[in-house]
GROMACS .gro file of C-alpha atoms in nm:
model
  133
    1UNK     CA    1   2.095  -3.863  -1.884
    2UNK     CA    2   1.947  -3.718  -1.564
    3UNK     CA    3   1.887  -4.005  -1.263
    4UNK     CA    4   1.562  -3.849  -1.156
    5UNK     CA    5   1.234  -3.980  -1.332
    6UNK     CA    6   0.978  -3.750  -1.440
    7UNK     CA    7   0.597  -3.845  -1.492
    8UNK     CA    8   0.463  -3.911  -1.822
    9UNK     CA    9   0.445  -3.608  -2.038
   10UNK     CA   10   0.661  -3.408  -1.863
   11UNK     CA   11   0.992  -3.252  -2.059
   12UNK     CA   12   1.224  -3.218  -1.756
   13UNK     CA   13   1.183  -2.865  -1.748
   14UNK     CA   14   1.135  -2.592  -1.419
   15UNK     CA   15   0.798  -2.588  -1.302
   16UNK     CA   16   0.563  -2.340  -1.441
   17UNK     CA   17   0.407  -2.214  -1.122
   18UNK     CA   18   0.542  -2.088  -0.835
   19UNK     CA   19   0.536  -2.307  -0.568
   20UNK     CA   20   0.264  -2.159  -0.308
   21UNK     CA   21   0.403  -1.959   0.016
   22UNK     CA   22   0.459  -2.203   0.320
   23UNK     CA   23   0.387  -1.873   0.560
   24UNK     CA   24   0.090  -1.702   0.607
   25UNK     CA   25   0.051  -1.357   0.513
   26UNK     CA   26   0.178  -1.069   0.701
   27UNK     CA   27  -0.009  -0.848   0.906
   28UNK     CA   28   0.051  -0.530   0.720
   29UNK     CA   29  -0.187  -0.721   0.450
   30UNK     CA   30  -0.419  -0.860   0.697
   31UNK     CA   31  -0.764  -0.680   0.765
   32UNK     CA   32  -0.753  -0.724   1.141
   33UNK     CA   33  -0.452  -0.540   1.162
   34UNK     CA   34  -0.464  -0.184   1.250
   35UNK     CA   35  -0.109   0.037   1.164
   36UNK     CA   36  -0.003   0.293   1.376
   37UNK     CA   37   0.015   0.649   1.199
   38UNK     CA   38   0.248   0.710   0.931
   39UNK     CA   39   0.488   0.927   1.045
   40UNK     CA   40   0.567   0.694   1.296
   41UNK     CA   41   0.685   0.432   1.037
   42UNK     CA   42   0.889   0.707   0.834
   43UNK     CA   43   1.039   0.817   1.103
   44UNK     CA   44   1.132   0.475   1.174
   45UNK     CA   45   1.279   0.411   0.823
   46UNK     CA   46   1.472   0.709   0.847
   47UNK     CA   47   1.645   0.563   1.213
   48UNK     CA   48   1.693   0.277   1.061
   49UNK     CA   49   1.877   0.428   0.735
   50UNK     CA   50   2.067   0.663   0.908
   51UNK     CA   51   1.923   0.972   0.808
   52UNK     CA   52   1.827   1.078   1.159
   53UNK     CA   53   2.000   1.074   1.483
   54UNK     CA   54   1.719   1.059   1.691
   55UNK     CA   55   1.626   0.674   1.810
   56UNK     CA   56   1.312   0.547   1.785
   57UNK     CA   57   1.176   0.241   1.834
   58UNK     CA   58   1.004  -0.033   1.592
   59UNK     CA   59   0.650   0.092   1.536
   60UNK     CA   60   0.364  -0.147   1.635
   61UNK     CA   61   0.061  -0.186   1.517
   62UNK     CA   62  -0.189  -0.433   1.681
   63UNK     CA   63  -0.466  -0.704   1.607
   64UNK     CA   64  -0.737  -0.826   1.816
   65UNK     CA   65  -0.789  -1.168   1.650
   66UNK     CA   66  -0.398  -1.261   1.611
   67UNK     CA   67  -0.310  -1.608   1.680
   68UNK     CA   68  -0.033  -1.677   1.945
   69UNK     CA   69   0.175  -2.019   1.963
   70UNK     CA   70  -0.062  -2.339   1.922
   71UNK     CA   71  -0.376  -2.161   2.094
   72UNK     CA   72  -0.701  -2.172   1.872
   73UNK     CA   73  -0.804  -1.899   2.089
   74UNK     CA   74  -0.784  -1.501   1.900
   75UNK     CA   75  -0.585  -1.297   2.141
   76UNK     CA   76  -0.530  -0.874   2.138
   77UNK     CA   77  -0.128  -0.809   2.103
   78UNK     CA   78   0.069  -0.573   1.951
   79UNK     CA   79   0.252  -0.682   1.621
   80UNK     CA   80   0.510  -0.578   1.350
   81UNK     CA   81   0.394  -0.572   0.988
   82UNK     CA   82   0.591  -0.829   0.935
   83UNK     CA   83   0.445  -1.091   1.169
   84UNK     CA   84   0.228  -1.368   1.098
   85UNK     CA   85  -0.024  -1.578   1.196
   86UNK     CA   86  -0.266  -1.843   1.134
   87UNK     CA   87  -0.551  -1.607   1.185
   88UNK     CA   88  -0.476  -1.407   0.867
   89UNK     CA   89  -0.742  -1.305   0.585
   90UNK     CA   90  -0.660  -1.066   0.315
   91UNK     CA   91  -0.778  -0.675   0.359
   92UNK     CA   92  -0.988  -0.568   0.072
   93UNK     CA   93  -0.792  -0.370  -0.207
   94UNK     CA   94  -0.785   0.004  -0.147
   95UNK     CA   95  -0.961   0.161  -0.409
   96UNK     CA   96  -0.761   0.365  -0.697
   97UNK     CA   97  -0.773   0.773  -0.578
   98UNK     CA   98  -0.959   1.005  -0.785
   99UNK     CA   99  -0.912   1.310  -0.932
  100UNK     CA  100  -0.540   1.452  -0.914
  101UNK     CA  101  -0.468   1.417  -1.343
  102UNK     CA  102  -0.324   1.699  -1.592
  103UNK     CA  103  -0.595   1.896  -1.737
  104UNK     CA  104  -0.611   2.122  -1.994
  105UNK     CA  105  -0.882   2.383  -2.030
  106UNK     CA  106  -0.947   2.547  -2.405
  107UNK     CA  107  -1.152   2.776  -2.490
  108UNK     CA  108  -1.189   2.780  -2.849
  109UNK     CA  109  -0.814   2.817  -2.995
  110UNK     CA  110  -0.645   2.918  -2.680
  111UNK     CA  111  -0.577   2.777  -2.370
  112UNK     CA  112  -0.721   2.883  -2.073
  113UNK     CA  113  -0.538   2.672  -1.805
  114UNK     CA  114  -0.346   2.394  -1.737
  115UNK     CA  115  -0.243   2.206  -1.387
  116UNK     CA  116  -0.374   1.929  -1.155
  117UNK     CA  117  -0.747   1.856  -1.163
  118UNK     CA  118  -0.748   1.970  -0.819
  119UNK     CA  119  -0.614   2.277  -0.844
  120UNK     CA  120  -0.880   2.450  -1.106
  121UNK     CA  121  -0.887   2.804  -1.039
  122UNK     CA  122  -1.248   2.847  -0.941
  123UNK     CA  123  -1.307   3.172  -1.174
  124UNK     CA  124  -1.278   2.912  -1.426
  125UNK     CA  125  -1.400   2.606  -1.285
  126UNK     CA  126  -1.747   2.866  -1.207
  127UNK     CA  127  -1.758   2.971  -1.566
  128UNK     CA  128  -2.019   2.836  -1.692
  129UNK     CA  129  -1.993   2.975  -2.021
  130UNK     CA  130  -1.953   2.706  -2.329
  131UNK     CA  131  -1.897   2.967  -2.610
  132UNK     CA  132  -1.647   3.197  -2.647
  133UNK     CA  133  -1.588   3.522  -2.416
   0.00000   0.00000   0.00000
């Protein structure tokens, strides 16, 4: 018999939900963060892996509202994606990208093209033609 008491109702088990984070979120998620370019965290990653020779050091990014220490006053520094603060609020969710699907163009029995969405050779994508030639 377990020692530990458990409130009416309750059948011992783990908890269902996941206890909530203790941190705040990171700064990569934040909306007042703004990332340096791209390439600048690949070729980081790659450094950092091994793959290149060439040093380079941890990109920054940087926040104008980030919250230093005990100060309740927003200050401008540069940060690491994976710094926190007490000043964070979620960025919006970018939205899904368009076009770029498989596509297959028929006319009638046969098939005209297939490819990327983007890629639709324009004599066909001009045709305007819904019967056959």
């Amino acid at each position: 018999m377990s020692d530990r008491s458990f409130p009416s109702g309750h059948n011992g088990g783990p908890p269902l939900d996941d206890p909530a984070p203790d941190r705040p979120g990171r700064c990569r998620d934040c909306r007042h963060w703004q990332p340096l370019p791209e390439n600048l965290e690949r070729d980081y990653e790659y450094f950092r892996l091994g793959l290149s020779r060439r040093r380079v050091k941890r990109p920054t990014g940087f926040c104008d509202r980030v919250l230093l220490g005990n100060s309740k006053i927003p200050a401008f520094s540069g940060t690491v994606g994976s710094f926190s603060c007490a000043n964070f609020e979620p960025a919006p969710p970018k939205p899904a990208p368009k076009g770029g699907g498989f596509v297959t163009i028929w006319r009638g029995n046969r098939i005209l093209w297939k490819g990327p969405e983007d890629q639709i050779p324009p004599r066909i994508r001009d045709d305007d033609e819904p019967g056959d030639p």
